[in-house]
CSV table of C-alpha atoms and ligand atoms in Angstrom, one decimal:
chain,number,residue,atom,x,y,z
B,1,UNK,CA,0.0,0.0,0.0
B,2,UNK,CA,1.0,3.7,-0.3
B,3,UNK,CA,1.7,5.3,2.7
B,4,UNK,CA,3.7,8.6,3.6
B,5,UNK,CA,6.9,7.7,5.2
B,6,UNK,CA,9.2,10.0,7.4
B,7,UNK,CA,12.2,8.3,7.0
B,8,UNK,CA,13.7,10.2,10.4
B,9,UNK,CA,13.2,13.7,12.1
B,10,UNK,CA,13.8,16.8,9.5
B,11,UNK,CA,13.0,20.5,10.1
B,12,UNK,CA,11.5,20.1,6.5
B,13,UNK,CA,10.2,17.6,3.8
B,14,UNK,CA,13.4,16.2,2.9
B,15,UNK,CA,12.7,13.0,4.9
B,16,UNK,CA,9.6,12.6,4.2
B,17,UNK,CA,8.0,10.4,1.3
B,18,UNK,CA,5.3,8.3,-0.5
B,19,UNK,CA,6.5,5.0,-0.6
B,20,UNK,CA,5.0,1.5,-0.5
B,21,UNK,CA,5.0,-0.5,2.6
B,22,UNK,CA,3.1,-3.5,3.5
B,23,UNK,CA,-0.6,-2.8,5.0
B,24,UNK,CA,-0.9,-3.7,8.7
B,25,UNK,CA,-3.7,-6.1,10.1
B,26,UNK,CA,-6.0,-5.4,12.7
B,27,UNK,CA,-4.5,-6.8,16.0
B,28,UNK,CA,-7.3,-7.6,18.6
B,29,UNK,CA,-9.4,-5.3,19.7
B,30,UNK,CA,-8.3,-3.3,16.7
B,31,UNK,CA,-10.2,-2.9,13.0
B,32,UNK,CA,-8.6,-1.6,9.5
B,33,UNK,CA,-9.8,1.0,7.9
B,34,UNK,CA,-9.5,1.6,3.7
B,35,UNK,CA,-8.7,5.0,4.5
B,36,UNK,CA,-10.3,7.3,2.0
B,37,UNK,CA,-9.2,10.7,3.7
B,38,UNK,CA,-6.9,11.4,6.3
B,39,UNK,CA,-6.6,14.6,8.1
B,40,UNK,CA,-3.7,16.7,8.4
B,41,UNK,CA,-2.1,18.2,11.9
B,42,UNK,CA,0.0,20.4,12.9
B,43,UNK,CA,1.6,18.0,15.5
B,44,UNK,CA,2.7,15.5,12.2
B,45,UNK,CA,4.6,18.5,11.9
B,46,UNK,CA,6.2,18.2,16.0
B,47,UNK,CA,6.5,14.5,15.2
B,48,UNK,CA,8.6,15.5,12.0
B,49,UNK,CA,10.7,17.8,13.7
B,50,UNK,CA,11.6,15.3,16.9
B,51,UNK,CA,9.9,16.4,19.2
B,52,UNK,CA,9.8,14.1,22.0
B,53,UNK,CA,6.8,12.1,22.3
B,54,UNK,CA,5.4,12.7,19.0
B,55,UNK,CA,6.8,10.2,16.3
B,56,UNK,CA,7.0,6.4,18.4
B,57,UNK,CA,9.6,5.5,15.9
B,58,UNK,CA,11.4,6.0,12.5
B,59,UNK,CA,10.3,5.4,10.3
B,60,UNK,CA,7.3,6.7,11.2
B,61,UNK,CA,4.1,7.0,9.1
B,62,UNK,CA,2.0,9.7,10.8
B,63,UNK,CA,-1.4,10.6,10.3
B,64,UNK,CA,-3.9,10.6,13.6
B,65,UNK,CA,-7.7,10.8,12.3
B,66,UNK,CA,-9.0,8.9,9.6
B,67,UNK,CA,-12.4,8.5,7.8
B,68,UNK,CA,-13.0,5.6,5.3
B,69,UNK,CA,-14.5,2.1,5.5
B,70,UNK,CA,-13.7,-1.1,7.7
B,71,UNK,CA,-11.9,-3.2,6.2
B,72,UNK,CA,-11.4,-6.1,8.4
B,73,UNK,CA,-11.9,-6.4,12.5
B,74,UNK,CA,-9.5,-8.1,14.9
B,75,UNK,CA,-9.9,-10.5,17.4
B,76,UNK,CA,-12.1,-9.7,20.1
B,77,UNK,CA,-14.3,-6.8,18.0
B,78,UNK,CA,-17.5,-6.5,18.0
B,79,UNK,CA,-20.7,-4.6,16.8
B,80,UNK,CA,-18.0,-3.2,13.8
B,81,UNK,CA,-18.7,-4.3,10.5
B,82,UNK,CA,-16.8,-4.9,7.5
B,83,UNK,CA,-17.9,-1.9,5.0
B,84,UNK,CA,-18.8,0.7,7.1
B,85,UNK,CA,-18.4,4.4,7.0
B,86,UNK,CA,-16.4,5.6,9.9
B,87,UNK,CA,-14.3,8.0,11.1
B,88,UNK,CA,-11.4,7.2,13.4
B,89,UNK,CA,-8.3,8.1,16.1
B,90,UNK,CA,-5.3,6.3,14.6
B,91,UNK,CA,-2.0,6.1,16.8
B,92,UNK,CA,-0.2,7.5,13.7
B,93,UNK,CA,-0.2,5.4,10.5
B,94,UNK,CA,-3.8,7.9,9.6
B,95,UNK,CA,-1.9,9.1,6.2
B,96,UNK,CA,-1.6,5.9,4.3
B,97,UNK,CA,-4.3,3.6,2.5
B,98,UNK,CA,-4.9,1.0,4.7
B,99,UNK,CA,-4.9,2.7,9.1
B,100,UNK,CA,-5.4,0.8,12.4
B,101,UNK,CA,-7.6,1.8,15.0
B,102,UNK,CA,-8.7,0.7,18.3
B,103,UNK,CA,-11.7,-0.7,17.9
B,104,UNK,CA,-13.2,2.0,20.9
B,105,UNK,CA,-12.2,4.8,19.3
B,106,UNK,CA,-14.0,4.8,16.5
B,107,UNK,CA,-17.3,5.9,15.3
B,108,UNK,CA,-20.0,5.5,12.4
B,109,UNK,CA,-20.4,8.5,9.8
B,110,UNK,CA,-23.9,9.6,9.5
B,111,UNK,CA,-25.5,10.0,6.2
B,112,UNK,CA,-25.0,12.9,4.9
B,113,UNK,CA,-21.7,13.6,5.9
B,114,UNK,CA,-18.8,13.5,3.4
B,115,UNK,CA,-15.9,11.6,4.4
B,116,UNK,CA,-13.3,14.4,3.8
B,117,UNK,CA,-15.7,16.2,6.5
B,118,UNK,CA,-15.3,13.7,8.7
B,119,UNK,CA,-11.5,13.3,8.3
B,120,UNK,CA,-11.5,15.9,10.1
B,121,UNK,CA,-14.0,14.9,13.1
B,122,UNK,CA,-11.5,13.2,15.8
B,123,UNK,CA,-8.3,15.6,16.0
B,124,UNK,CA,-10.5,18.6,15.0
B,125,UNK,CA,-14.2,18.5,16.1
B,126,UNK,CA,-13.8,16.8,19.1
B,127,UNK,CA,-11.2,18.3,20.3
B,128,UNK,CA,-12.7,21.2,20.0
B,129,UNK,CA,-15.7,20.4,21.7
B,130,UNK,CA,-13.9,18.9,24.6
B,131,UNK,CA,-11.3,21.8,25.1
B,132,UNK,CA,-14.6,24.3,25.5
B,133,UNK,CA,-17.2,21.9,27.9
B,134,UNK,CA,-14.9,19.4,29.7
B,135,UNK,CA,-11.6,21.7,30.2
B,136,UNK,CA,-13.0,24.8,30.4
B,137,UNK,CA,-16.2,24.5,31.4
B,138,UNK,CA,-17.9,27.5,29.0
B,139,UNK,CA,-20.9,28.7,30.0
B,140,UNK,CA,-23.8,31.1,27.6
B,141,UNK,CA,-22.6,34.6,27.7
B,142,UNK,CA,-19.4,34.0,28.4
B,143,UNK,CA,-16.2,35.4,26.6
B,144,UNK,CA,-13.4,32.7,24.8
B,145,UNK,CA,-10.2,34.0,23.8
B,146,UNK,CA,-7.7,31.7,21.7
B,147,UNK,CA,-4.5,31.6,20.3
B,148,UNK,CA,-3.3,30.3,16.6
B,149,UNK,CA,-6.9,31.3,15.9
B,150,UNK,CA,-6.7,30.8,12.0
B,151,UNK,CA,-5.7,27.4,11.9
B,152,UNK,CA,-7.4,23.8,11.0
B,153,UNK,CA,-8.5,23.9,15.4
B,154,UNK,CA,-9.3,27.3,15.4
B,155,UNK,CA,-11.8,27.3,12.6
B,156,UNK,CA,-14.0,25.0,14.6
B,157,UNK,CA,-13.5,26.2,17.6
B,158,UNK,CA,-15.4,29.4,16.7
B,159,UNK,CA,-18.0,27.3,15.5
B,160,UNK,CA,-18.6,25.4,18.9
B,161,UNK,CA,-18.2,28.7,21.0
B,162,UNK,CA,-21.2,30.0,18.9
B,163,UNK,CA,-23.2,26.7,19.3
B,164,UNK,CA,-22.5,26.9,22.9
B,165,UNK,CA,-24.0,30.3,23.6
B,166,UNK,CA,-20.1,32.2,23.9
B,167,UNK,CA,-20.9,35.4,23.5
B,168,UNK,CA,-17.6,37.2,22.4
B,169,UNK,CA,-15.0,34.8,20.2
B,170,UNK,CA,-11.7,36.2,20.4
B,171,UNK,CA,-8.7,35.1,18.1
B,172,UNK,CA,-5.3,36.1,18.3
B,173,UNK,CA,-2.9,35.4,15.2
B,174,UNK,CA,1.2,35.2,15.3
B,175,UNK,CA,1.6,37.9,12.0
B,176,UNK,CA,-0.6,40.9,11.3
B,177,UNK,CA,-1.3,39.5,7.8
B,178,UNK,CA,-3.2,36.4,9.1
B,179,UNK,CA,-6.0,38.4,10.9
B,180,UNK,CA,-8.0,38.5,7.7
B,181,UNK,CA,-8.1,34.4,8.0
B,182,UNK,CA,-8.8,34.4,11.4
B,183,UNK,CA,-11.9,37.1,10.4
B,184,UNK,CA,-12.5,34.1,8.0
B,185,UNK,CA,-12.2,31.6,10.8
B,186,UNK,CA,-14.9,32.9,12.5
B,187,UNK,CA,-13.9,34.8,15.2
B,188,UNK,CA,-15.1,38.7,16.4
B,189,UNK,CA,-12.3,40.2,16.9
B,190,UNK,CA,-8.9,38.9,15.8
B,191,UNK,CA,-5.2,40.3,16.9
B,192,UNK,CA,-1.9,39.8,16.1
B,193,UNK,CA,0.3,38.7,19.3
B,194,UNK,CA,3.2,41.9,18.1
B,195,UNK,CA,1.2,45.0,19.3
B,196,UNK,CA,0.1,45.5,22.7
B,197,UNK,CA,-2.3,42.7,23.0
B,198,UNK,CA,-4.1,43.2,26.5
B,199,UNK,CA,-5.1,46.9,25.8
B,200,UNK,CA,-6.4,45.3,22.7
B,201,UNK,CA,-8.5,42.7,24.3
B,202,UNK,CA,-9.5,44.7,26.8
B,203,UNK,CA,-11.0,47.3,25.0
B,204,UNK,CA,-13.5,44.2,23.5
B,205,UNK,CA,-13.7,42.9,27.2
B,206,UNK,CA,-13.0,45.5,29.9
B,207,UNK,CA,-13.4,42.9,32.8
B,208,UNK,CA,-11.2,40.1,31.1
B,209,UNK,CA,-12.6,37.2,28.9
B,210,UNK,CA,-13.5,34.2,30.9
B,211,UNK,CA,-11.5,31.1,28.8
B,212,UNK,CA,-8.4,31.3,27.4
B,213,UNK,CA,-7.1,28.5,25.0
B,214,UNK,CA,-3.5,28.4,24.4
B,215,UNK,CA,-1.7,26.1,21.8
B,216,UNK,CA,1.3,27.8,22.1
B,217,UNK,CA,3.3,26.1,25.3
B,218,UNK,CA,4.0,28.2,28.4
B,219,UNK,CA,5.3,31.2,26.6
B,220,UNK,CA,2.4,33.0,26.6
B,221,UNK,CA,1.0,31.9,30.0
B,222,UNK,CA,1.8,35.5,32.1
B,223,UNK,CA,-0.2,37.3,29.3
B,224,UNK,CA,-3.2,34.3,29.6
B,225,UNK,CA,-3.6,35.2,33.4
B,226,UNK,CA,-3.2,39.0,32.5
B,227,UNK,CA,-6.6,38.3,30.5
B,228,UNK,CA,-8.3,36.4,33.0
B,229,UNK,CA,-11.5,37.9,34.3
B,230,UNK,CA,-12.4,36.5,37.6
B,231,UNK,CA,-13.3,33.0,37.6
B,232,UNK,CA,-11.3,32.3,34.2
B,233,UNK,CA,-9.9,29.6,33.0
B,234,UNK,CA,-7.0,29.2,30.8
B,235,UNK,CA,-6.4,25.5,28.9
B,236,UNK,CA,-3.2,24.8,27.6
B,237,UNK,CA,-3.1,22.2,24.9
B,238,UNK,CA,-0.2,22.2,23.0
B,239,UNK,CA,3.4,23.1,22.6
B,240,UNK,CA,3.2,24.5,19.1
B,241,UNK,CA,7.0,26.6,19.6
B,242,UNK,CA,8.7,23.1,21.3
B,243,UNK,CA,11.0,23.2,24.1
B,244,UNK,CA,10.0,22.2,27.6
B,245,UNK,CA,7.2,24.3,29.2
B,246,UNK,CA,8.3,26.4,32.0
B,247,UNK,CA,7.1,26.0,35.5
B,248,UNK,CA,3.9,27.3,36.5
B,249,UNK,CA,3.5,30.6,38.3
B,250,UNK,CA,2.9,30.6,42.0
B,251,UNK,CA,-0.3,29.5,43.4
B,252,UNK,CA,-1.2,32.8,45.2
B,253,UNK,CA,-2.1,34.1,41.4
B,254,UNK,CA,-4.5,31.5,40.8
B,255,UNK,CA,-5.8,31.4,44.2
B,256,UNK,CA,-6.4,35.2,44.1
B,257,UNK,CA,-8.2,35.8,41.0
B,258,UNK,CA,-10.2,32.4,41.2
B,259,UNK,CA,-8.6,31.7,38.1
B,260,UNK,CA,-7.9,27.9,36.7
B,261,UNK,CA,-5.2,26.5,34.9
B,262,UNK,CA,-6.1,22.9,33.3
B,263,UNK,CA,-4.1,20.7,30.7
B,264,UNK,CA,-6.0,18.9,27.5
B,265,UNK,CA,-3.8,15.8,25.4
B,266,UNK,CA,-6.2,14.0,23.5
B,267,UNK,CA,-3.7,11.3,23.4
B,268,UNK,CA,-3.6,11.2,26.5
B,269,UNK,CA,-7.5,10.8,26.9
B,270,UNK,CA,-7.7,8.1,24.5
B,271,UNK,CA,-4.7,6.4,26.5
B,272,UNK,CA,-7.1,6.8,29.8
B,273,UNK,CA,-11.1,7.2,28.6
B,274,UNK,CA,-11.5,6.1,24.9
B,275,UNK,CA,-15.2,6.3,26.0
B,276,UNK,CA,-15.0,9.9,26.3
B,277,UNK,CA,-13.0,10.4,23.2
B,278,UNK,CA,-15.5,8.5,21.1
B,279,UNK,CA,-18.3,10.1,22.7
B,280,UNK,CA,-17.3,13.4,21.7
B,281,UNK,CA,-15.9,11.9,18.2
B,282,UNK,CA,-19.5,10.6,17.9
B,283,UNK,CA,-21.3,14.3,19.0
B,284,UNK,CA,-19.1,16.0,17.0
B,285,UNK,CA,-20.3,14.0,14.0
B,286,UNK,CA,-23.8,14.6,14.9
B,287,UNK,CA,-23.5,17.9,14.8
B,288,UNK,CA,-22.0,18.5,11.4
B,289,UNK,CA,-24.7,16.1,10.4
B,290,UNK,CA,-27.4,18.3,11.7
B,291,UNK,CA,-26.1,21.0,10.4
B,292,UNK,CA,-24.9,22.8,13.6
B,293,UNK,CA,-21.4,22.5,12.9
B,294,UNK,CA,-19.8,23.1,9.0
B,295,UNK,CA,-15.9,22.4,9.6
B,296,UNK,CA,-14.5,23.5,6.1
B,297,UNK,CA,-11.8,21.4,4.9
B,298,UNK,CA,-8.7,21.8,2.1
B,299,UNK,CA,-8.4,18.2,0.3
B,300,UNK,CA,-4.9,17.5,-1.0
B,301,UNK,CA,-3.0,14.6,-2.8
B,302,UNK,CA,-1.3,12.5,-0.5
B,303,UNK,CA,2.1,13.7,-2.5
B,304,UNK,CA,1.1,16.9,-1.6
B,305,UNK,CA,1.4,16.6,1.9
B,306,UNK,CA,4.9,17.2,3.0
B,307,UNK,CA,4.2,20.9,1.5
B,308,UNK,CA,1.4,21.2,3.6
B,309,UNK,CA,4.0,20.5,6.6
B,310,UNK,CA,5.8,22.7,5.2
B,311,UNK,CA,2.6,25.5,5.5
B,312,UNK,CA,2.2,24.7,9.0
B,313,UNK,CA,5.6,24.6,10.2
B,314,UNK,CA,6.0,28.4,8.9
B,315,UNK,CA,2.7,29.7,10.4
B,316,UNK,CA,1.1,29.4,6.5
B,317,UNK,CA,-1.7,27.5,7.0
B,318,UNK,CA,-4.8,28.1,6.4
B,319,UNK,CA,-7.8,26.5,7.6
B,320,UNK,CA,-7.9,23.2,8.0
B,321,UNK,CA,-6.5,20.6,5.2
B,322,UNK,CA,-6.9,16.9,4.7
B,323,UNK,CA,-5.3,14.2,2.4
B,324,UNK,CA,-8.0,12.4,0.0
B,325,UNK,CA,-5.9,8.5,0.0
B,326,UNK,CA,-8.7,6.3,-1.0
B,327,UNK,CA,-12.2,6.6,-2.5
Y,401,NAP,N1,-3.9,18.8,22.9
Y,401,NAP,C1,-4.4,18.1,21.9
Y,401,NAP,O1,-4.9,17.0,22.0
Y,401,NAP,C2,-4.4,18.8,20.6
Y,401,NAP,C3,-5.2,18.3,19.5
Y,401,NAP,C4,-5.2,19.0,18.3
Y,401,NAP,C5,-4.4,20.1,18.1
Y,401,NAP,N2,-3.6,20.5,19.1
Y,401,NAP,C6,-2.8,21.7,19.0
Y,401,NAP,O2,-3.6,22.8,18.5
Y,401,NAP,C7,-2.8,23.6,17.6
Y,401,NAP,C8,-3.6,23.8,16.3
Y,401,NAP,O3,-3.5,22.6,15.6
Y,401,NAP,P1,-3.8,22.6,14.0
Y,401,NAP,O4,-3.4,21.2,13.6
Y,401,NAP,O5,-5.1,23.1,13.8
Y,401,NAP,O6,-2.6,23.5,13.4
Y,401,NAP,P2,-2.8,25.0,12.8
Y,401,NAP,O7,-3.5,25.9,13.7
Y,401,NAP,O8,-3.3,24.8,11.4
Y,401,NAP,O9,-1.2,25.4,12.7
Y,401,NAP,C9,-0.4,25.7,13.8
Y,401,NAP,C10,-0.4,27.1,14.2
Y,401,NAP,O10,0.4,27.2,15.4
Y,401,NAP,C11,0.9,28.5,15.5
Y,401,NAP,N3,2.3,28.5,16.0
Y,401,NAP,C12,2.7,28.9,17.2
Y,401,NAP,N4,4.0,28.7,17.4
Y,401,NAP,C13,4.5,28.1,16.2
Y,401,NAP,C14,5.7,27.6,15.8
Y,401,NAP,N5,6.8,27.7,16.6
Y,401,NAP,N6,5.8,27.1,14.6
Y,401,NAP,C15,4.8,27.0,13.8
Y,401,NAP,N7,3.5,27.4,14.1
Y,401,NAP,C16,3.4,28.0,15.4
Y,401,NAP,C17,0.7,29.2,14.1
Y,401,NAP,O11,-0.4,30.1,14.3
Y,401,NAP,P3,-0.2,31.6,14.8
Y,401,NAP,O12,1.0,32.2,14.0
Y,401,NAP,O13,-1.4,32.3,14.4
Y,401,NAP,O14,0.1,31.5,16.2
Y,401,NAP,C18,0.3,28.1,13.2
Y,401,NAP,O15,-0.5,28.5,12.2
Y,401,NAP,C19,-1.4,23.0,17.5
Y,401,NAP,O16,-0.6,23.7,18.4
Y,401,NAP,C20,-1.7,21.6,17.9
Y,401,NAP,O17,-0.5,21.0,18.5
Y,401,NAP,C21,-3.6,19.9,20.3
């Protein structure tokens, strides 16, 4: 089968490749999927560059949400049958034509919902919806701030703020030339991170906003508190620049503005509750089926995708972009 192959870290596409390897079976509790679009992440992009944690080997074939049919079900499986639609979490191995997945973490595509949509319902859709009820809790009127608005996440995010009742959507962008996609994103008010951002966001929300998502690492953590209204919350979920995150300021901070700080790794949540990742996996499909959600998706060749890493690794991308593989 035809799979994209990194054949060991790079800071660009050199190392990475279409290339034949032989397609995996299901191992129990595990079914294949004739992958017919893959999505495309910005964290194939931290496993490219070696960051620790990302890639679980070279070479590695990455690739971590999937929608296609089931191909064939391991030992063990049940209630999965060959030929359906789903969409799936895949521990890597998403951006080739035939993808494992455990069996739990899985779920049906509804009619009506195109599988390059739904390529991008695990790493995107329910992400988002878990970073905005579970993590941070967001309420109807309240205000949600996030960084890296413009990107594949961002774009959806937006849209679940709005289905949750968020009343102000706030986006901040790393270059001033990106706040027209954020606009396009979604969001109310979008600004780049070079000016002064807090007098920015404060004119929009004078008392703070009351969730802050941050992508970014721990970089921009003194500035997420700065935000906080009373009672905020800030979720950090990524750590797009690398390097280890700092330590976390002193507890008097948090303790004297009510303010939260919580962590979200949806790796690590399919490592603990599958349940809860497919839940949301299955909501989030749901929703775009109903029509609440619209994630709008880029489809690319699978030999286009190492320039797509390339896009995201430089701040380029826009929206979010996934890999049509199969039919
Ligand atoms: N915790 C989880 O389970 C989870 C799940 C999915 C995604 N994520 C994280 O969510 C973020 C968005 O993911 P995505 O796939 O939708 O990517 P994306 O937003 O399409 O692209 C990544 C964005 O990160 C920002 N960025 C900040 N520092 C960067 C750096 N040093 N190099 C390159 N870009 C940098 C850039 O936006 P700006 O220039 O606007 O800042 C860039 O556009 C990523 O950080 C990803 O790791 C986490």
């Amino acid at each position: 089968m035809k799979a994209l192959l990194m054949s060991g870290p790079a800071v660009d596409g050199s190392a990475t490749n279409v290339a034949e390897v032989p397609a995996p079976e299901p191992g129990p509790g595990q079914v294949a999927i004739d992958v017919a679009y893959a999505g495309i992440n910005f964290i194939d992009v931290m496993a490219r560059r070696g960051d620790p944690g990302y890639a679980s080997g070279w070479p590695y074939v990455p690739g971590l949400e999937v929608a296609g049919t089931i191909r064939a079900v391991g030992a063990g499986v049940t209630g999965r049958q060959i030929g359906q639609r789903v969409a799936a979490f895949t521990p890597g191995g998403g951006l080739a034509q035939v993808a494992l997945a455990g069996a739990e973490v899985i779920a049906p595509v509804p009619d009506g919902v195109a599988l390059a949509t739904a390529a991008s319902a695990p790493l995107v859709v329910a992400t988002a919806l878990l970073l905005l009820t579970e993590r941070a809790r967001l309420r109807p009127g309240e205000t949600v701030l996030m960084h890296s608005a413009s990107g594949g996440l961002g774009s959806v995010v937006s849209q679940v703020a709005t289905a949750l009742g968020g009343a102000r959507r706030i986006g901040t962008v790393g270059r001033p030339d990106k706040i027209a996609d954020g606009l396009a994103a979604g969001w109310d008010h979008v600004f780049a991170r070079d000016g002064d951002l807090a007098d920015a966001v404060h004119t929009i929300a004078p008392d703070g906003v009351d969730v802050v998502l941050d992508p970014t690492g721990t970089a921009l953590l003194d500035l997420d508190l700065s935000l906080l209204a009373p009672g905020g919350r800030v979720v950090l979920f990524g750590n797009a620049g690398g390097g280890t995150p700092a330590p976390l300021p002193p507890a008097g901070r948090l303790i004297g503005h009510n303010a939260g700080i919580v962590g979200f790794s949806m790796s690590r949540l399919i490592a603990t509750d599958p349940r809860a990742a497919a839940e949301a996996l299955t909501t989030g499909l749901d929703l775009v089926a109903q029509g609440s959600l619209r994630p709008g998706v880029t489809v690319v060749e699978l030999d286009r995708v190492a320039a797509i890493h390339d896009l995201l690794s430089k701040g380029l991308g826009r929206g979010k972009y996934v890999a049509k593989i199969g039919n």
